[in-house]
Structure formats: C-alpha cells, structure tokens
Coordinates of C-alpha atoms in Angstrom, one line a residue:
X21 CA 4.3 -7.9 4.2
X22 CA 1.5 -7.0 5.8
X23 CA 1.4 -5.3 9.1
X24 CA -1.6 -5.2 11.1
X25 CA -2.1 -3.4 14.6
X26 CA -2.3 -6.2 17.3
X27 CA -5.0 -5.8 19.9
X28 CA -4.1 -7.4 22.9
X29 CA -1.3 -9.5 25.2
X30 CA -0.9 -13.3 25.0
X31 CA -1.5 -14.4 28.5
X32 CA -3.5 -17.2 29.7
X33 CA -3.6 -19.0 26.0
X34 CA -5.6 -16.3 25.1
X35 CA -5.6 -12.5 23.8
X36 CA -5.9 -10.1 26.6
X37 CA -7.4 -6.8 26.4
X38 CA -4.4 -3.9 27.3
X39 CA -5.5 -2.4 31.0
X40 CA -4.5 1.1 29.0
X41 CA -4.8 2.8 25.4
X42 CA -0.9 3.2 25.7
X43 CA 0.9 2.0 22.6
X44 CA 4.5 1.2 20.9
X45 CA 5.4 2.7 17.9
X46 CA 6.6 0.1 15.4
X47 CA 9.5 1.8 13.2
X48 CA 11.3 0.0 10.3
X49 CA 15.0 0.1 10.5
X50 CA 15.7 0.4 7.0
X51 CA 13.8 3.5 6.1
X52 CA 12.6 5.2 9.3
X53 CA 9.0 4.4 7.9
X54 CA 6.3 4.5 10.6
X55 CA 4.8 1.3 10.2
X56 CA 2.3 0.0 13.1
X57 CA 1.6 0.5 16.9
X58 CA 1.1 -2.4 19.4
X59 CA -0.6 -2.3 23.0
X60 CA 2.2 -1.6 25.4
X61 CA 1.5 -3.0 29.3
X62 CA 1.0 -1.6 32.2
X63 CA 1.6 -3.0 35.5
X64 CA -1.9 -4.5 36.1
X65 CA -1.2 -6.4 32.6
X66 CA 2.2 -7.6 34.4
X67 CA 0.1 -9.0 37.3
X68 CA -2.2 -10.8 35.2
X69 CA 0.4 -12.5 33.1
X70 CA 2.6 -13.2 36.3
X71 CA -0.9 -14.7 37.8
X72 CA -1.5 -16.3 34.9
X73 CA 1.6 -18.0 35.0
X74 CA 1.6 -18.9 38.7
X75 CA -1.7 -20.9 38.1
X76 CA -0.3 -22.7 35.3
X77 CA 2.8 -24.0 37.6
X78 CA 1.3 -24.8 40.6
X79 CA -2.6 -25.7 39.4
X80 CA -2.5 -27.2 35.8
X81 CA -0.3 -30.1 36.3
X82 CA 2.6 -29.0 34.0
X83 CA 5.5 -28.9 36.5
X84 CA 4.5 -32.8 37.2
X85 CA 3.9 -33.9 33.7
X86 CA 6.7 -36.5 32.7
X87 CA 9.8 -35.5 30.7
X88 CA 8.5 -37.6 27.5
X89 CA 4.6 -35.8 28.3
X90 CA 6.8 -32.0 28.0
X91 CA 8.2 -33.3 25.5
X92 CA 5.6 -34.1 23.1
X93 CA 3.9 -30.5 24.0
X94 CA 7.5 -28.7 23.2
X95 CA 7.7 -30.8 19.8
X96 CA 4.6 -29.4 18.9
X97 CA 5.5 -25.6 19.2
X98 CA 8.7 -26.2 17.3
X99 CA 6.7 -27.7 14.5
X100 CA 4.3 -24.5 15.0
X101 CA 7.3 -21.7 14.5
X102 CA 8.8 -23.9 12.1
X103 CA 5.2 -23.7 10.0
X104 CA 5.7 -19.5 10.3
X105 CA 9.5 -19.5 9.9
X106 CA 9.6 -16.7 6.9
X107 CA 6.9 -14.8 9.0
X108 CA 9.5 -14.6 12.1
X109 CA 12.8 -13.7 9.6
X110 CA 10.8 -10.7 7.8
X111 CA 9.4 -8.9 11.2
X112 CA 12.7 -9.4 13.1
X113 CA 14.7 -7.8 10.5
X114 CA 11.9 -5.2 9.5
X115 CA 12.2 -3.8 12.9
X116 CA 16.0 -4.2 14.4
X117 CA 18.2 -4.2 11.0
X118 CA 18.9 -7.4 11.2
X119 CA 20.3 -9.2 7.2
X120 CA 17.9 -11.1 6.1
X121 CA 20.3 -13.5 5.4
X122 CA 20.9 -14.0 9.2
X123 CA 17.0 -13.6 10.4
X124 CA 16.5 -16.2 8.0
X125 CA 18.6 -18.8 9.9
X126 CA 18.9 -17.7 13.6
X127 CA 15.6 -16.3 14.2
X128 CA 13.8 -18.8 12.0
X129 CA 15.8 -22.2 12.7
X130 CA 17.4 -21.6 16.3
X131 CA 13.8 -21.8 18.4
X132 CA 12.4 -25.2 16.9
X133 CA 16.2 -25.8 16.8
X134 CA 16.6 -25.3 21.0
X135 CA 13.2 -27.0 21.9
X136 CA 14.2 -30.3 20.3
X137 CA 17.4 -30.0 22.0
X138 CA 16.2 -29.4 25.7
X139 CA 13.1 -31.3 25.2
X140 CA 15.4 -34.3 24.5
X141 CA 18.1 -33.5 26.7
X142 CA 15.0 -33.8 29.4
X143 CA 13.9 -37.3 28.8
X144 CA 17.6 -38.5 28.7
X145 CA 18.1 -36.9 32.0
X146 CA 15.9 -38.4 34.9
X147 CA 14.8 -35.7 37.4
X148 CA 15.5 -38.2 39.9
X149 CA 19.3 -39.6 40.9
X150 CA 19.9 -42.7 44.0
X151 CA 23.7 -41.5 45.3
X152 CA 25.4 -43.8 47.4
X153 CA 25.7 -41.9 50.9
X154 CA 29.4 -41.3 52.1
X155 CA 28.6 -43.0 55.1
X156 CA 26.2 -45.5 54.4
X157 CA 23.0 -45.5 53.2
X158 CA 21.6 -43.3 50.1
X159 CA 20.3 -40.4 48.8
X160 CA 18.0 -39.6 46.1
X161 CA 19.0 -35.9 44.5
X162 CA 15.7 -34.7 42.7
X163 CA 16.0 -31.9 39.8
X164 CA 12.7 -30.0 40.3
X165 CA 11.9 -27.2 38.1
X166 CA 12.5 -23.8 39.8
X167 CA 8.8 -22.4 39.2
X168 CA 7.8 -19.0 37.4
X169 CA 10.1 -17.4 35.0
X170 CA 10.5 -14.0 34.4
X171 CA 12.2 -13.8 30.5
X172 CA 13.7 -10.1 29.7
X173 CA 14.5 -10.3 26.0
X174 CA 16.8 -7.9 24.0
X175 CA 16.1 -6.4 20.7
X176 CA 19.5 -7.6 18.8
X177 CA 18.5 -11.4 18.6
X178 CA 14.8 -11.5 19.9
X179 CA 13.9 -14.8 18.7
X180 CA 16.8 -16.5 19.2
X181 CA 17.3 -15.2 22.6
X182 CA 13.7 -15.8 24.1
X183 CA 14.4 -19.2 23.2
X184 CA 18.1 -19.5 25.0
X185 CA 15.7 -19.1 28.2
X186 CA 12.1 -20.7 27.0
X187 CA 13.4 -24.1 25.4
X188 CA 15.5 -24.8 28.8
X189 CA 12.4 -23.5 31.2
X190 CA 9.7 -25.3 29.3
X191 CA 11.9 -29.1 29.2
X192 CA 12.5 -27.9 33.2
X193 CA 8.9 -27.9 33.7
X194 CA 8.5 -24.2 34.8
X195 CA 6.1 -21.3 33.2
X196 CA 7.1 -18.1 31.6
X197 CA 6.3 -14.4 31.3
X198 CA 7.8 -13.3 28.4
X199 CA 9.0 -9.4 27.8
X200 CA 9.8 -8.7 24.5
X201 CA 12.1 -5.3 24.0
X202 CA 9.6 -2.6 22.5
X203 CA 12.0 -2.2 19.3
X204 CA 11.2 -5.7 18.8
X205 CA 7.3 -6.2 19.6
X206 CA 5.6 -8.1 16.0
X207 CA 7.8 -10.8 16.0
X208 CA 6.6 -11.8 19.8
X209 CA 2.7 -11.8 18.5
X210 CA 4.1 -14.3 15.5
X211 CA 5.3 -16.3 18.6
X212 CA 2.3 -16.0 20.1
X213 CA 0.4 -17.7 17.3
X214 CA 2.2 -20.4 17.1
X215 CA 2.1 -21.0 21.2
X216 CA -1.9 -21.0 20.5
X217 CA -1.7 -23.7 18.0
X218 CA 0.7 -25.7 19.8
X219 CA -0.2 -28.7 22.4
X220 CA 1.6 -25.9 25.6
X221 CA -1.4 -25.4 27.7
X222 CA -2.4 -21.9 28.8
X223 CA -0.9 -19.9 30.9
X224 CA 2.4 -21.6 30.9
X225 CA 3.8 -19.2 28.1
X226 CA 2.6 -15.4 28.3
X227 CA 3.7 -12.1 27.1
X228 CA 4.3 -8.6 28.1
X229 CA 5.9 -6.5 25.6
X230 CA 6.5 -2.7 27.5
X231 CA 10.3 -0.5 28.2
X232 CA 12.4 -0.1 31.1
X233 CA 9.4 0.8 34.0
X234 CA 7.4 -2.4 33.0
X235 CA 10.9 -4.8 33.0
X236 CA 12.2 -3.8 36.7
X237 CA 8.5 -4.1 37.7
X238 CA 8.5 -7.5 36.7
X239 CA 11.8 -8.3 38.1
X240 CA 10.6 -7.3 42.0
X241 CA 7.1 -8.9 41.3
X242 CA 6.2 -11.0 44.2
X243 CA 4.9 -13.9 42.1
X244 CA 8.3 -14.8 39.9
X245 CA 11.0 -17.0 41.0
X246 CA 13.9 -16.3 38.7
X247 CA 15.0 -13.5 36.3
X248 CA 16.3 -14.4 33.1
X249 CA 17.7 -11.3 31.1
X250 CA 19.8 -10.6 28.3
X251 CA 20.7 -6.7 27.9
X252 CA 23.5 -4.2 28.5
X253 CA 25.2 -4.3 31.5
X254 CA 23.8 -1.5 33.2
X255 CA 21.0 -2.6 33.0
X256 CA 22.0 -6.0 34.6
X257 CA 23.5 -4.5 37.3
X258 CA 20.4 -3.1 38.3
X259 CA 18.5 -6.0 38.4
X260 CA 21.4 -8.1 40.2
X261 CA 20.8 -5.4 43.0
X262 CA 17.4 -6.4 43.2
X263 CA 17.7 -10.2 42.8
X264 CA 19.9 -10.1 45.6
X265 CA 18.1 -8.5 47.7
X266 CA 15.2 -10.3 47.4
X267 CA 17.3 -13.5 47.2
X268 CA 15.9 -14.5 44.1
X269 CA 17.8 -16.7 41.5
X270 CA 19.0 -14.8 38.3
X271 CA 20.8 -15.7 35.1
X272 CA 22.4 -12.1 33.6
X273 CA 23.8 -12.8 30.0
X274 CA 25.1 -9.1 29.5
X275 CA 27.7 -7.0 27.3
X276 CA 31.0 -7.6 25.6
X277 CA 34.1 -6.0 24.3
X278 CA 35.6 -8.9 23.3
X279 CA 39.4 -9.6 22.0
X280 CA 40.3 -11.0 18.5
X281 CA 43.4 -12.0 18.1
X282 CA 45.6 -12.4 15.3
X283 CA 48.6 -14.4 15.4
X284 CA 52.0 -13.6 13.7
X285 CA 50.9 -16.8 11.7
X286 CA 47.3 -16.1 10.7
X287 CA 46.5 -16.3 7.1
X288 CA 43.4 -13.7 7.7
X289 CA 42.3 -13.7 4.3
X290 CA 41.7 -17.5 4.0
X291 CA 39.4 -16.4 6.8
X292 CA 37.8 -13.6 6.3
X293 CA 33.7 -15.1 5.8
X294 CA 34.5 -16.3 9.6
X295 CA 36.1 -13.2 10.4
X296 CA 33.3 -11.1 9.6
X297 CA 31.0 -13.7 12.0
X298 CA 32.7 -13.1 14.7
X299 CA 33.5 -9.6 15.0
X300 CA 30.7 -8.0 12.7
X301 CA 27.7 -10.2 12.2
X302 CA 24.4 -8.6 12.8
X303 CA 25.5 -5.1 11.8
X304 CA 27.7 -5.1 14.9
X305 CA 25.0 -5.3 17.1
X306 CA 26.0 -9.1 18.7
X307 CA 27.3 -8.8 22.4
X308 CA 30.3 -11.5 21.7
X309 CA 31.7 -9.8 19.1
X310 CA 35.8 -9.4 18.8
X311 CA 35.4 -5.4 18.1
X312 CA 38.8 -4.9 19.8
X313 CA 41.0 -6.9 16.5
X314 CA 44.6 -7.6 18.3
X315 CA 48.0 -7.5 15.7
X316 CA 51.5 -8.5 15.6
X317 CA 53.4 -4.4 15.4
X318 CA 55.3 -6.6 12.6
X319 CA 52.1 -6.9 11.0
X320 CA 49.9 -4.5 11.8
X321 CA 49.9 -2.3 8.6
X322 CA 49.6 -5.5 6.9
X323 CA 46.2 -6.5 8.6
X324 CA 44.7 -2.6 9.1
X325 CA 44.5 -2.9 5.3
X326 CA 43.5 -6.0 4.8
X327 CA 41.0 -5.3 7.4
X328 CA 39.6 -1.9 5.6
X329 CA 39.3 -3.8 2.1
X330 CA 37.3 -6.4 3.5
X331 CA 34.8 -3.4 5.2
X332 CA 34.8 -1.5 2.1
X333 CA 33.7 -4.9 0.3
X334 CA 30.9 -5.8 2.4
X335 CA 27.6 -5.2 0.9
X336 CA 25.3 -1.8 2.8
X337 CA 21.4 -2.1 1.9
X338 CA 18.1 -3.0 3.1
X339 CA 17.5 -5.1 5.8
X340 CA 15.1 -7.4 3.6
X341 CA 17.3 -7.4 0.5
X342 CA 19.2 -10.9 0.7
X343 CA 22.1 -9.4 -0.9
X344 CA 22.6 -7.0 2.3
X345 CA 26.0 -7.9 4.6
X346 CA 25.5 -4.7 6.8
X347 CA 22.0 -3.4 7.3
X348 CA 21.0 -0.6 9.4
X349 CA 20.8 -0.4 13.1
X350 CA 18.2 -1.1 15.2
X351 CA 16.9 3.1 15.9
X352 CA 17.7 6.4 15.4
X353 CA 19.4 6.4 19.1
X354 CA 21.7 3.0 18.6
X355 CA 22.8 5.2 15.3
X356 CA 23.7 8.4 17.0
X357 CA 25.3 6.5 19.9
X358 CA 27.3 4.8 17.1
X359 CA 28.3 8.0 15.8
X360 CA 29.3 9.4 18.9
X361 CA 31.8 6.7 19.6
X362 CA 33.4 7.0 15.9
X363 CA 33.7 10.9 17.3
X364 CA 35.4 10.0 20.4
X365 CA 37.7 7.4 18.4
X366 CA 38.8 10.1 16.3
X367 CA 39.0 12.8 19.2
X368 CA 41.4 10.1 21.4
X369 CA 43.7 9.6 18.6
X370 CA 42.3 6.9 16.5
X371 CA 42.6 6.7 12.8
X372 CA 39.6 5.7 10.7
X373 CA 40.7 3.8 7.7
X374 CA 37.2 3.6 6.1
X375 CA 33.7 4.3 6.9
X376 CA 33.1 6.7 9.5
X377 CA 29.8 8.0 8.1
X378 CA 26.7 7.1 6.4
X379 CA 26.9 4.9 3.4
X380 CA 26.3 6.6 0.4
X381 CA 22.7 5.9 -1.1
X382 CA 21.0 5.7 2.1
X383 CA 19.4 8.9 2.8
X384 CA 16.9 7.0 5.5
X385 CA 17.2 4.5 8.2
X386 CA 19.7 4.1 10.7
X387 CA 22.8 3.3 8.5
X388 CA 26.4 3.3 9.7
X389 CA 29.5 2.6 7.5
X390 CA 31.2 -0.1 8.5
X391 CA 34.6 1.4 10.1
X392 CA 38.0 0.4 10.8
X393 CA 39.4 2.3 13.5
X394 CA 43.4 2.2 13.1
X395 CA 46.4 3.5 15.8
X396 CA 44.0 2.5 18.6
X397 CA 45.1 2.1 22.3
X398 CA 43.6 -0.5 24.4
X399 CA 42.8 2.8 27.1
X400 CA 41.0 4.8 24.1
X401 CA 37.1 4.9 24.6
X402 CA 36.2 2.7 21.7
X403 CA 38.5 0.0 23.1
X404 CA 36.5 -0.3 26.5
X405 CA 33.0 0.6 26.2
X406 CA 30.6 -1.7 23.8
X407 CA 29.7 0.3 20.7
X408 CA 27.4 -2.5 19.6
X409 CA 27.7 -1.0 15.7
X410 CA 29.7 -1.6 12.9
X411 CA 33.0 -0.5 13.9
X412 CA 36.5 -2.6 14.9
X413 CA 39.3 -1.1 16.7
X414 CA 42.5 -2.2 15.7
X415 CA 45.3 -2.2 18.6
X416 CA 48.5 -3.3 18.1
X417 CA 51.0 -5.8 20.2
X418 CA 54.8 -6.2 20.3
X419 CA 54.6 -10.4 21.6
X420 CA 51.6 -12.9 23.1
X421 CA 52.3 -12.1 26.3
X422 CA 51.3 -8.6 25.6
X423 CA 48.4 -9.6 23.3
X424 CA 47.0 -11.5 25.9
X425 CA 47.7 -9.2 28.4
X426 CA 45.8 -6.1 26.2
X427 CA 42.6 -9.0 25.8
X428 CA 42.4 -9.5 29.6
X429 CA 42.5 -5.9 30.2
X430 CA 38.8 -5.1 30.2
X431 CA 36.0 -4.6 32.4
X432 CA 33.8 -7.7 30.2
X433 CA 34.4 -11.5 29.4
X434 CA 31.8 -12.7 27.3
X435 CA 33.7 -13.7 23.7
X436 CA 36.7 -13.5 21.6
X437 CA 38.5 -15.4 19.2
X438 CA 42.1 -16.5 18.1
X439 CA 43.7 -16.6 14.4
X440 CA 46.2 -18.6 13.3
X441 CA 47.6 -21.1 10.9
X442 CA 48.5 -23.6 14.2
X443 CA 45.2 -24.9 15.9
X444 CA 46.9 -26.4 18.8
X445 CA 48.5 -22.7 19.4
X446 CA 45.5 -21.1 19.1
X447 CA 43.7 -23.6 22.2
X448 CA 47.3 -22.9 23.9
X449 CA 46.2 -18.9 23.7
X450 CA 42.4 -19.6 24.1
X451 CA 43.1 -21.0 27.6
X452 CA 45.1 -18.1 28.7
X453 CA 41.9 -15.3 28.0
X454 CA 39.8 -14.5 30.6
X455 CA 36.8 -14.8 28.7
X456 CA 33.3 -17.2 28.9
X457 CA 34.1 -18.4 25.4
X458 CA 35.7 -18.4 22.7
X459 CA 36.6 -19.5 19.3
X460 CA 39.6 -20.7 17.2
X461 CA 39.5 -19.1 13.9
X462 CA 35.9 -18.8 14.4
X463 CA 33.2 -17.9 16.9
X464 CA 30.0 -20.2 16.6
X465 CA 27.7 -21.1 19.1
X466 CA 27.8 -24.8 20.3
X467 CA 23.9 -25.3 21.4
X468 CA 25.7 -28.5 23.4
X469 CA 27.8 -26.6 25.4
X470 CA 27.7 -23.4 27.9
X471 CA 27.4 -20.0 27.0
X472 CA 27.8 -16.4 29.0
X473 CA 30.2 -14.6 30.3
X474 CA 32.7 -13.1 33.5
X475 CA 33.4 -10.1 35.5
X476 CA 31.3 -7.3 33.8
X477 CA 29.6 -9.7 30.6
X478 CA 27.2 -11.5 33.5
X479 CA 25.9 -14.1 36.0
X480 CA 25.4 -18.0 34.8
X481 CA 25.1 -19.6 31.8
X482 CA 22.6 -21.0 29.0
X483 CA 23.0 -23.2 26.4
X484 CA 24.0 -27.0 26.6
X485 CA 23.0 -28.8 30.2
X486 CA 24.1 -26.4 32.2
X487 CA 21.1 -24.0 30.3
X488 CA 18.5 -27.1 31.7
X489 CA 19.8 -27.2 35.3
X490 CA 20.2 -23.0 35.5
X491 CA 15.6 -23.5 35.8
X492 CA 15.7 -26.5 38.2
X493 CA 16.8 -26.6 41.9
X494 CA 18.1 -29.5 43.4
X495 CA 16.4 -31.3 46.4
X496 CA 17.9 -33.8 48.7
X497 CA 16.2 -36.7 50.0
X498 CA 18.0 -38.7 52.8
X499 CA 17.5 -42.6 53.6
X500 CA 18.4 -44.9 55.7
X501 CA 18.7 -47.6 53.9
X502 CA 21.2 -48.4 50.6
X503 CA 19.2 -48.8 47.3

C-alpha cells in the first residue's frame, strides 16, 4: 500500500492548511517500520474546525433539513466508505495491530453499516410527538438535535468507534469535530475522502487528529455542546470533571475488566471460536473483553488447560497476513505496559501457563504471547486493572453465588459473558452481574440495542435508539387545547 504524507485537516468540506509544521509520526505495528508523518493541530486548527462546525449547525440549514433530506445525504457517505472499504481495513490494521481478518469486517462494514441504521431509525421516528396532557389539554414533545459534537475517538477500533457517535449525530441533525487518536491518524484522511464525495455539506463533518493537550482543549471549547469520548477511564474522568463543570452534556464509553463465566455445565470447547471473541478479539485490546475467565474449583484444572491449548493454537503474525489470530499491539508503550502486568501477575502469585513473552519469529513490532495467567486471585493486579493485551486471568470459584460475587467485585461494568450448556441459566446468571451488557455463550454487539457501561466503565450509552436520542434534547411545548 501506498502511504503518502497528508498535507492538511478536513474542516469546512475542504483541506485546511496546519496553523503549525508540527507532525505525527505514523509507525506500523507489525514491524516498528517508520512509515509516514501527518499534520498534527494546534489549538487555532481546533477553533477553526469547532467554527466551522458551529456555522454548519446554526447557518447551513442542516439541523432543519427533514429526517428523509438527512437521510439521503447519510446514504450517500455509506456508499462512499463502502466504495474505499479495503483502503479503511489496510491503514487501520497497518497502524494499531489490528487482524486483518477483523479490520476487514468491523472497520470496513460497521460505518456504512451504522449510517443506514440511524439514518432509518430517523425517518421512522418523528422529531415531533402530540401527548395527551394529564390534566387536559396536550403537549407536543419535540426531539431537536443537541448542536455541535465534539467526537474523541480511540485508537483500538477507530472506524468503528467514530461511527458509534457520527451515524447517531448526523440522523440527529447535529455537526461534528472529529479527533482521531494520533496512533490512528491515515485511516481518518480515508474518511475524509469519502465525506468529500458524499452529498454531507461542509462543515458539518470535520477533523482534528492531535494527543492529549489538543483533546481536553476541545472538550472546554466554548463553541461545542456535547462530548462524546471513548478512552481509558482516566482519561474520562477528567473530562467528566470538566463537562460538569461547565454543565455540558457528555457520553463516556470507558474501560473494562469484565467477568467470564464458566458454568459447572459449559462444554467450553464446543465454544471456543466465541470464546476467543469475547475475551481476546483484537489482540486483547477491546474494552468489553472477559479477561477475568471465572471456573468451577471442580473444574478449574480442567478449563486452565483447555484454556492454554486453545492460546498456544491461535495463529501470531503480521497484522496484514489474513491468517493472523493475534497481531501485534498497537505501540511500543501498550507492549511494555503489557509486559509489565504479566510481571506483576507473576510477582502476586499468578501462574503463567503459556505465553508470557514475545512469540518466537517476531524480532520487530509490538508482539505479545498470548498468556494464560493460572492460580489468580480476584485482589491480584491483573484481576482489577485493564491490561488491554493478550492475557486472561483465570480465578477460580467454590459455587455461583461466589462466582457472581468475584464478577461484581470490580471497580468497571462494561461486559462479560456466561458459559453453559442451559441458556435459560445462563439469562438467570446474566441478570444477577452488575455489568452494561453482556452475552450468553457469546459477546456480540446488537447495533439495535444499548451499549456502555456502570460504575468505573462510563456515562450513557450508544447504539440502538437510545445512541439517537443521547444527540437530541427534548423540548416541551404546552397547549391549551386537546389535539
């Protein structure tokens, strides 16, 4: 593929000149290989975007057009990402790691996938209801779109996860400023080429791609009306602070240390293609993952080693090689963290089974075994913290009221997952985890339905209708008369 050095920022349905020479280096995962630079912003970039997007909103006409008028724009960009699909899969997972196989699918298919949804959801759902009033007469309940959007994007799932927040925002009616993570820049100017050729008119869809300074500037600029961030949870807290002081609406989808539990009734290796989706897709760098695996004592030798076959089966290679299962993480620093945390697992008593190191043949890039950690205690580091890597922890239980006592004893609540041979058992358990969501011999994403997480895993939700109504505020219009 060839890589060529972006000159500008999409803002204003046009490429801006950088205020500044400062750049990003563009690193491939799989090697190390120095492969680019892009422009990075400043904060005067951040005020012409955020200006850029505050004319679109209230001047251009776009918050008024109808739902079917969005619509029609919306179904255009799908059609123009769908046209540069392969384009999107190769720079995602030349930069963060991410299998081919998977950038193939969610970075490719979810965005056109997400703006048919919403754009359809908003025609079927009239921004305007007539309620009968409680004590006579009526009132009409409008669903207006909240305004200017400021999108903070993560580097795990870049595409996927701009579009969690864009595809609701643009069938809302509202206008975006878009900041891509800096380990994930190219795939945002393959975005930005398809926004171009699409029917969205300018200025309603810009972006900023910059680190840490440029994000919490954007989050206290004057000229947005809601946050939307996915990111660690440090991170999240930060910005809650400031959303709440400036009362300012905000949707926080954040981290995970999620639960996976195995019942004494599981047939785990029936399962195993769904078990790796939930607890190790994407390299381990997914923020529902069930990292923390949860056995029956009366079993627990039996699923450790079932467990550390299945890592020592799963395929270790280049990011771009379909073949790969596990690629390598996203930078040098995600690897070393990574390593730390298999050093602290080890240092608090844990018991690797397999992995633990670098695979073998990969003298560059930021490869990590896949690990199973075994005689791990639900207080041990690598049961608490997110590792975002490779690596399960496997924690054992003596009945269910213990197992779901051990998954509700964490700071987060984003996923999780339940195994068993009994469906209607495994809802039974599901109900009893203090979790966001979570799956029954699986954990899959319903588009349809809500999606984020408790206590330390966020604010709010995307996904399904309740994504839609998380950019629109409600207004109340009292009559007099009954309608």
């Amino acid at each position: 593929m060839t890589l060529t050095e972006p000159a500008g920022f999409f803002i204003d349905g046009a490429w801006a000149a950088p205020s500044t020479s400062q750049r990003i280096d563009i690193i491939e995962a799989s090697t190390g290989r120095a492969l680019t630079t892009v422009p990075q912003a400043a904060e005067a970039d951040v005020d012409t975007a955020v200006a850029a997007a505050r004319r679109a909103f209230d001047n251009s006409g776009w918050s008024s057009w109808t739902p079917e008028a969005r619509a029609k724009a919306i179904y255009s960009l799908a059609e123009a990402l769908e046209a540069r699909a392969a384009a999107t899969a190769q720079t995602v997972s030349i930069q963060n790691g991410m299998p081919i196989s998977i950038s193939s699918t969610s970075e490719s298919v979810v965005p056109a996938t997400l703006l048919r949804y919403y754009a359809d959801l908003a025609v079927r759902h009239p921004a305007e209801e007539h309620r009968p009033g409680f004590a006579g007469g009526t009132t009409i309940v409008r669903r207006e779109p909240i305004g200017v959007v400021a999108a903070i994007v993560p580097w795990n799932f870049p595409q996927t996860l701009t579009f969690f927040k864009v595809a609701p925002l643009l069938a809302a009616g509202c206008t975006v400023v878009i900041k891509p993570s800096p380990e994930t820049v190219l795939d945002s100017y393959v975005l930005a080429e398809a926004i171009a050729a699409s029917d969205i008119p300018a200025g309603v869809i810009n972006i900023v791609p910059g680190g840490r300074e440029i994000g919490a500037y954007l989050v206290a600029h004057p000229g947005v009306d809601k946050i939307a961030f996915t990111g660690s949870t440090a991170a999240g807290r930060a910005i809650g602070e400031v959303c709440g002081r400036l009362i300012r609406p905000v949707t926080l989808e954040l981290g995970g240390k999620s639960a996976s539990i195995v019942l004494d009734d599981a047939d785990l290796p029936s399962l195993l293609e769904q078990f790796f989706a939930a607890t190790l897709m994407n390299n381990g760098q997914t923020c529902y993952l069930g990292t923390r695996v949860l056995a029956p004592r009366h079993r627990y030798a039996e699923t450790v080693d079932i467990l550390t076959d299945f890592a020592r089966s799963l395929t270790v290679g280049n990011a771009l090689d379909p073949a790969t299962q596990i690629g390598p993480l996203a930078t040098a620093t995600q690897q070393q963290k990574v390593q730390n945390y298999i050093s602290r697992g080890v240092a608090d008593g844990g018991r690797i089974t397999t992995g633990g190191g670098r695979p073998a043949g990969t003298d560059t890039g930021w490869f990590v075994e896949p690990t199973i950690f075994a005689d791990v205690d639900n207080s041990h580091t690598i049961a608490r913290e997110e590792i975002f890597g490779p690596v399960l922890a496997v924690i054992p239980y003596a009945d269910l009221d213990e197992a779901i006592a051990v998954a509700n004893d964490s700071d987060f609540g984003l996923g999780g997952s339940v195994w068993t041979s009994d469906e209607q058992r495994g809802i039974d358990v599901a109900r009893r985890v203090q979790t966001g969501s979570i799956g029954v011999n699986n954990f899959s994403l319903d588009f349809c339905s809500p999606f984020g997480g408790i206590k330390a895993s966020g604010l709010g939700r995307e996904l399904g209708p309740e994504g839609l109504a998380a950019y629109q505020q409600s207004k109340s219009i009292f009559l007099t008369t009954t309608r």
